[in-house]
Amino acid sequence: MTDTSTETGGRWSLPQGFRDPRDAPVVDDVLELVGGTPLVRVNRLAPDAPGTIYVKLDQFNIGGSSKDRIGVNIVRSAIAAGELAEGQRIVDFGAGNTAIGYALAGLATGHPVTIVANATLSPEKANLLRFLGADIVPGRNDVPTDHPENWEAIAARYEREDPSNWWARQASTAYNPSSHEESTGPEIWEQTAGGVSHWIAAVATGGTVSGTGRYLRSRRPDLQIIATDWTEKVDKSNLRAYFERRDGWQELERDFPENIDLDLIDRIETRSKAEVIDYGWHVARTEGLVLGPTSILSLLVAVELAKEVDPGSVIVSFSADSGRDYVTREYNPDWLRANGFSEIADKYVPAP
Ligand SMILES: Cc1ncc(COP(=O)(O)O)c(C=O)c1O
């Protein structure tokens, strides 16, 4: 970890030259470019804070997100265990990133892919999935699982009604958190030379925060593990009530994914979507970091935390994907104005 950016008169100097050519990898197969992603220090968002923040840039995986790790590992492990038979179609529901991982693994192994996605699927990811030959089926996550349009219900039905389909179950398969336990966790441990004290990641299936957290906690028992989520989603899933130990939390119906390891996570932090989108623009304009909204959500929590922690603390905040996947919607002033976020658009791209 070399210090390449120092403050000079209110500005930040540029790195001198390029990286050592000997650090540039050569690989024999495209899927070897999964894992081994960089950590970048955050310099400008909280310059006087006692804690140091690093962002784990998982958009550097070949398919553009952290989910390459699990997409490839789930397919590899299921083939090895005899769960996924030759030529079977891989089916799952989700926000699109895992499907890109499945699609890349499926191209290598002869498995077509169908992803059940809801309306929040970013147009960039939808186009990329079609480009890679995957099918996209519309589903909903705002209706219960016994509703026929529920995205999980659709994936389950595909598998039940046609034996040529195999449901990959990213929300519950152990191959999801184990991907991070075997790769993301050890990478962060090495990259921080064992210095990481706080681990922050957004939750959907919970595989990232739990698998990485499990490895890092095994190396450092006092590691703090913080999950992040949108306010709207958390209220639906009971997670917030669970972590805040509200009355009756023990009896709460666990309608959250099995891959969220509740015994491991110290607490959950939530922020509103508007706050996160606004911060995404601020981070880009300040730090020059172009991150997807869930990555920004975790970074927002990391920056607040960095101001409160003991000196010497090292906070690692996870970036699942790039802001490039959101330039049609969250990072587009026209979309913001048409979707109730005019204040953000006016702040960063004032109307002429
Ligand atoms: C952009 C993005 N951020 C965060 C997550 C959450 O990761 P996990 O499913 O491991 O909890 C996902 C997973 O769907 C994602 O696509």
XYZ file of C-alpha atoms and ligand atoms in Angstrom:
368
model
C 0.000 0.000 0.000
C 1.958 3.005 -1.215
C 0.900 6.520 -0.372
C 0.367 8.037 -3.796
C -1.906 10.925 -2.924
C -0.911 13.682 -0.508
C -2.535 16.993 0.238
C -0.893 19.984 -1.403
C -2.448 23.374 -0.771
C -6.034 22.152 -0.696
C -5.450 20.028 -3.804
C -4.300 16.454 -4.181
C -1.190 15.586 -6.113
C -1.333 13.076 -8.926
C 0.460 9.728 -8.645
C 3.921 9.803 -10.167
C 3.921 7.669 -13.305
C 2.264 4.292 -13.660
C 2.239 1.058 -11.697
C 5.122 -1.343 -11.983
C 4.631 -3.337 -15.217
C 5.686 -6.466 -13.341
C 2.427 -6.203 -11.316
C 0.251 -6.621 -14.423
C -1.244 -10.137 -14.422
C -1.232 -12.628 -17.307
C -3.915 -15.338 -17.157
C -4.858 -18.311 -19.313
C -8.625 -18.007 -19.015
C -11.050 -15.108 -18.690
C -12.537 -16.544 -15.465
C -9.164 -16.378 -13.766
C -9.890 -12.656 -13.640
C -12.314 -13.173 -10.760
C -11.027 -12.159 -7.335
C -7.790 -10.409 -6.455
C -9.466 -6.978 -6.611
C -7.757 -3.788 -5.340
C -8.264 -1.832 -2.153
C -8.177 1.948 -2.526
C -7.719 4.384 0.334
C -10.306 7.119 0.756
C -8.384 10.370 1.200
C -10.682 13.320 0.734
C -14.057 12.497 2.290
C -12.894 12.513 5.932
C -9.314 13.877 5.877
C -9.018 14.582 9.617
C -10.776 11.456 10.894
C -8.809 9.181 13.249
C -9.819 6.069 11.291
C -8.501 5.106 7.840
C -10.997 3.956 5.222
C -10.328 1.607 2.342
C -12.827 0.591 -0.344
C -12.607 -2.958 -1.723
C -13.245 -2.354 -5.427
C -14.999 -5.534 -6.527
C -16.092 -3.965 -9.803
C -12.587 -4.985 -10.935
C -13.852 -8.554 -11.379
C -14.090 -9.385 -15.091
C -17.930 -9.307 -15.218
C -18.019 -5.976 -13.380
C -19.185 -6.952 -9.903
C -18.501 -8.912 -6.727
C -21.101 -11.412 -7.862
C -18.669 -12.952 -10.351
C -17.126 -14.596 -7.311
C -20.340 -16.329 -6.313
C -21.750 -16.902 -9.808
C -18.621 -18.787 -10.823
C -18.181 -20.582 -7.492
C -21.821 -21.720 -7.299
C -21.653 -23.189 -10.823
C -18.224 -24.784 -10.242
C -19.240 -26.274 -6.883
C -22.625 -27.511 -8.090
C -21.033 -29.256 -11.086
C -18.406 -30.871 -8.827
C -21.095 -32.048 -6.365
C -23.248 -33.480 -9.168
C -26.100 -31.058 -8.404
C -25.970 -29.314 -11.791
C -26.153 -31.808 -14.644
C -24.702 -31.342 -18.112
C -26.637 -28.840 -20.236
C -29.130 -27.875 -17.520
C -30.356 -24.287 -17.499
C -29.268 -22.202 -14.508
C -32.202 -20.243 -13.051
C -32.183 -17.738 -10.182
C -33.743 -14.458 -9.079
C -31.811 -11.324 -8.165
C -30.604 -7.837 -8.997
C -28.618 -8.903 -12.064
C -24.989 -9.057 -10.951
C -24.982 -12.731 -9.961
C -26.666 -13.541 -13.257
C -23.707 -11.994 -15.099
C -21.441 -14.332 -13.088
C -23.694 -17.304 -13.953
C -23.697 -16.251 -17.611
C -19.877 -16.140 -17.769
C -19.565 -19.489 -15.958
C -22.377 -20.917 -18.128
C -20.614 -19.895 -21.353
C -17.530 -21.808 -20.217
C -19.440 -24.930 -19.172
C -22.395 -25.113 -21.597
C -25.195 -24.023 -19.263
C -27.741 -21.444 -20.482
C -29.024 -18.911 -17.926
C -32.418 -17.446 -17.026
C -32.643 -14.666 -14.476
C -35.878 -13.510 -12.817
C -35.472 -9.780 -12.219
C -37.680 -6.992 -10.948
C -38.162 -3.487 -12.370
C -35.106 -2.148 -10.539
C -32.768 -4.157 -12.804
C -30.466 -1.488 -14.234
C -30.763 -1.063 -18.026
C -26.968 -1.416 -18.253
C -27.071 -4.855 -16.615
C -30.147 -5.946 -18.598
C -28.393 -5.106 -21.858
C -25.200 -6.860 -20.765
C -27.149 -9.997 -19.778
C -28.862 -10.136 -23.171
C -25.495 -9.493 -24.839
C -24.147 -12.573 -23.021
C -27.133 -14.643 -24.148
C -29.046 -14.839 -20.852
C -32.864 -14.756 -20.696
C -34.563 -12.211 -18.448
C -37.977 -13.030 -16.967
C -39.923 -10.278 -15.130
C -40.766 -10.912 -11.470
C -41.612 -8.948 -8.321
C -40.138 -8.737 -4.847
C -42.860 -6.472 -3.456
C -45.354 -9.352 -3.129
C -45.134 -12.372 -0.790
C -43.570 -15.643 -1.919
C -46.996 -17.317 -2.281
C -47.894 -14.746 -4.969
C -47.435 -16.206 -8.477
C -45.511 -13.120 -9.653
C -43.035 -13.219 -6.764
C -39.539 -13.601 -8.226
C -38.552 -16.444 -5.918
C -41.837 -18.241 -6.649
C -41.115 -17.970 -10.378
C -37.601 -19.453 -9.994
C -39.023 -22.279 -7.851
C -41.740 -22.951 -10.448
C -39.197 -23.107 -13.297
C -37.307 -25.821 -11.443
C -40.427 -27.718 -10.322
C -42.130 -27.772 -13.713
C -39.148 -28.490 -15.967
C -36.338 -30.860 -14.935
C -34.001 -29.267 -17.453
C -33.920 -26.210 -15.155
C -31.713 -25.973 -12.063
C -32.411 -23.254 -9.470
C -29.061 -21.977 -8.157
C -30.511 -20.492 -4.894
C -27.975 -17.730 -4.244
C -29.977 -16.578 -1.205
C -29.490 -19.849 0.670
C -26.695 -21.933 -0.889
C -23.557 -22.260 1.222
C -21.513 -21.866 -2.001
C -22.350 -18.132 -1.847
C -20.796 -17.120 1.517
C -18.029 -19.707 1.066
C -16.904 -17.803 -2.080
C -16.208 -14.781 0.091
C -14.804 -16.806 2.961
C -12.281 -18.329 0.553
C -11.426 -15.231 -1.476
C -12.684 -11.784 -0.371
C -11.845 -12.316 3.312
C -8.256 -13.570 2.805
C -7.620 -10.826 0.234
C -8.663 -8.075 2.666
C -6.619 -9.676 5.432
C -3.508 -9.696 3.232
C -4.133 -6.254 1.742
C -4.419 -4.620 5.170
C -1.585 -6.740 6.587
C -4.006 -7.965 9.241
C -4.909 -4.413 10.260
C -8.606 -4.415 9.349
C -10.711 -3.515 12.411
C -14.137 -2.812 10.812
C -15.837 -4.579 7.901
C -18.838 -2.930 6.224
C -20.957 -4.336 3.376
C -24.488 -3.959 2.036
C -26.825 -6.929 2.385
C -29.050 -8.590 -0.156
C -28.460 -12.333 0.115
C -26.003 -11.652 2.971
C -23.265 -13.758 1.397
C -20.724 -10.946 1.159
C -20.997 -9.541 4.668
C -21.268 -12.990 6.257
C -18.668 -14.978 4.287
C -16.013 -12.251 4.347
C -16.905 -11.433 7.959
C -16.572 -15.062 9.017
C -13.028 -15.275 7.646
C -11.903 -11.920 9.059
C -13.459 -12.640 12.473
C -11.594 -15.976 12.555
C -8.351 -14.008 12.189
C -9.360 -11.159 14.470
C -12.025 -11.964 17.096
C -12.704 -8.288 17.966
C -13.422 -7.298 14.332
C -16.593 -5.187 14.031
C -18.986 -6.335 11.301
C -21.581 -3.858 10.054
C -24.297 -4.643 7.510
C -25.959 -1.832 5.541
C -29.335 -1.638 3.802
C -31.913 0.774 2.380
C -34.528 1.857 4.885
C -37.426 0.789 2.699
C -36.208 -2.785 2.224
C -35.245 -3.306 5.842
C -38.688 -2.406 7.116
C -40.109 -5.073 4.852
C -37.699 -7.784 5.884
C -37.723 -7.371 9.685
C -33.953 -7.133 9.722
C -33.872 -3.748 11.392
C -36.270 -4.808 14.136
C -34.150 -7.874 14.673
C -30.882 -5.989 15.040
C -32.409 -3.249 17.186
C -33.786 -5.967 19.475
C -37.234 -4.407 19.397
C -39.969 -5.966 21.552
C -40.651 -9.502 20.389
C -37.548 -9.723 18.167
C -36.934 -13.339 19.197
C -40.268 -14.347 17.690
C -39.873 -12.393 14.458
C -40.565 -14.392 11.383
C -37.220 -14.769 9.650
C -38.196 -13.653 6.193
C -34.641 -12.680 5.376
C -32.223 -14.813 3.341
C -30.544 -17.734 5.097
C -27.137 -16.460 3.986
C -27.354 -13.507 6.389
C -25.464 -14.844 9.423
C -27.230 -13.045 12.244
C -24.835 -14.275 14.928
C -21.862 -12.754 13.143
C -23.095 -9.254 12.314
C -22.712 -6.693 15.124
C -25.263 -4.234 13.794
C -27.163 -2.963 10.777
C -27.065 0.643 9.533
C -29.739 1.999 7.238
C -29.916 5.154 5.113
C -32.552 6.488 2.744
C -32.227 6.048 -1.006
C -32.192 9.854 -1.549
C -29.335 10.313 0.918
C -27.337 7.576 -0.799
C -27.877 8.833 -4.355
C -26.872 12.349 -3.280
C -23.730 10.976 -1.634
C -22.927 8.978 -4.769
C -22.655 12.229 -6.734
C -20.642 13.834 -3.921
C -18.195 10.908 -3.735
C -17.650 11.011 -7.508
C -17.033 14.754 -7.482
C -14.810 14.685 -4.361
C -12.895 11.446 -4.386
C -13.186 10.593 -8.087
C -14.633 7.215 -7.115
C -17.525 6.036 -9.301
C -19.449 3.515 -7.196
C -22.848 1.821 -7.393
C -25.475 2.860 -4.832
C -25.012 -0.067 -2.416
C -21.263 0.657 -2.363
C -22.018 4.301 -1.609
C -24.390 3.283 1.186
C -21.561 1.383 2.909
C -19.062 4.186 2.277
C -21.436 6.734 3.830
C -21.547 4.609 6.983
C -17.754 4.136 6.842
C -17.067 7.881 6.646
C -19.308 8.578 9.664
C -17.674 5.740 11.577
C -14.126 6.896 10.721
C -14.766 10.079 12.697
C -15.713 8.151 15.873
C -13.242 5.271 15.989
C -9.908 5.007 17.815
C -6.816 6.193 15.932
C -5.254 3.325 14.026
C -8.615 1.788 13.138
C -8.813 0.450 9.599
C -12.288 0.390 8.082
C -12.855 -1.651 4.934
C -16.007 -0.721 3.015
C -17.187 -2.994 0.225
C -17.934 -1.873 -3.325
C -20.004 -4.495 -5.140
C -20.179 -2.715 -8.493
C -19.385 0.455 -10.428
C -21.411 3.640 -10.820
C -21.108 3.003 -14.560
C -23.978 0.531 -14.199
C -26.226 3.352 -12.969
C -25.576 6.253 -15.353
C -28.980 5.734 -17.009
C -30.895 6.101 -13.741
C -29.417 7.168 -10.356
C -26.548 9.117 -11.938
C -28.617 10.719 -14.698
C -30.156 14.157 -13.933
C -33.104 13.562 -16.298
C -34.023 10.299 -14.565
C -33.654 11.937 -11.142
C -36.006 14.787 -12.117
C -38.599 12.350 -13.482
C -38.443 10.137 -10.380
C -38.800 12.517 -7.449
C -35.126 13.389 -6.893
C -35.070 16.866 -8.560
C -33.193 18.408 -5.637
C -30.230 16.108 -6.234
C -30.244 16.790 -9.978
C -30.401 20.568 -9.406
C -27.557 20.429 -6.882
C -25.079 18.683 -9.179
C -26.308 19.567 -12.679
C -28.135 22.886 -12.356
C -30.836 23.395 -14.965
C -29.709 25.997 -17.538
C -24.927 -4.094 -6.301
C -25.037 -5.045 -5.158
N -24.702 -4.641 -3.930
C -24.805 -5.448 -2.872
C -25.286 -6.726 -2.979
C -25.413 -7.557 -1.744
O -24.578 -8.646 -1.700
P -25.036 -9.987 -0.978
O -26.073 -10.640 -1.835
O -23.788 -10.783 -0.872
O -25.606 -9.622 0.366
C -25.653 -7.198 -4.236
C -26.216 -8.540 -4.389
O -27.210 -8.761 -5.024
C -25.520 -6.350 -5.356
O -25.848 -6.758 -6.593
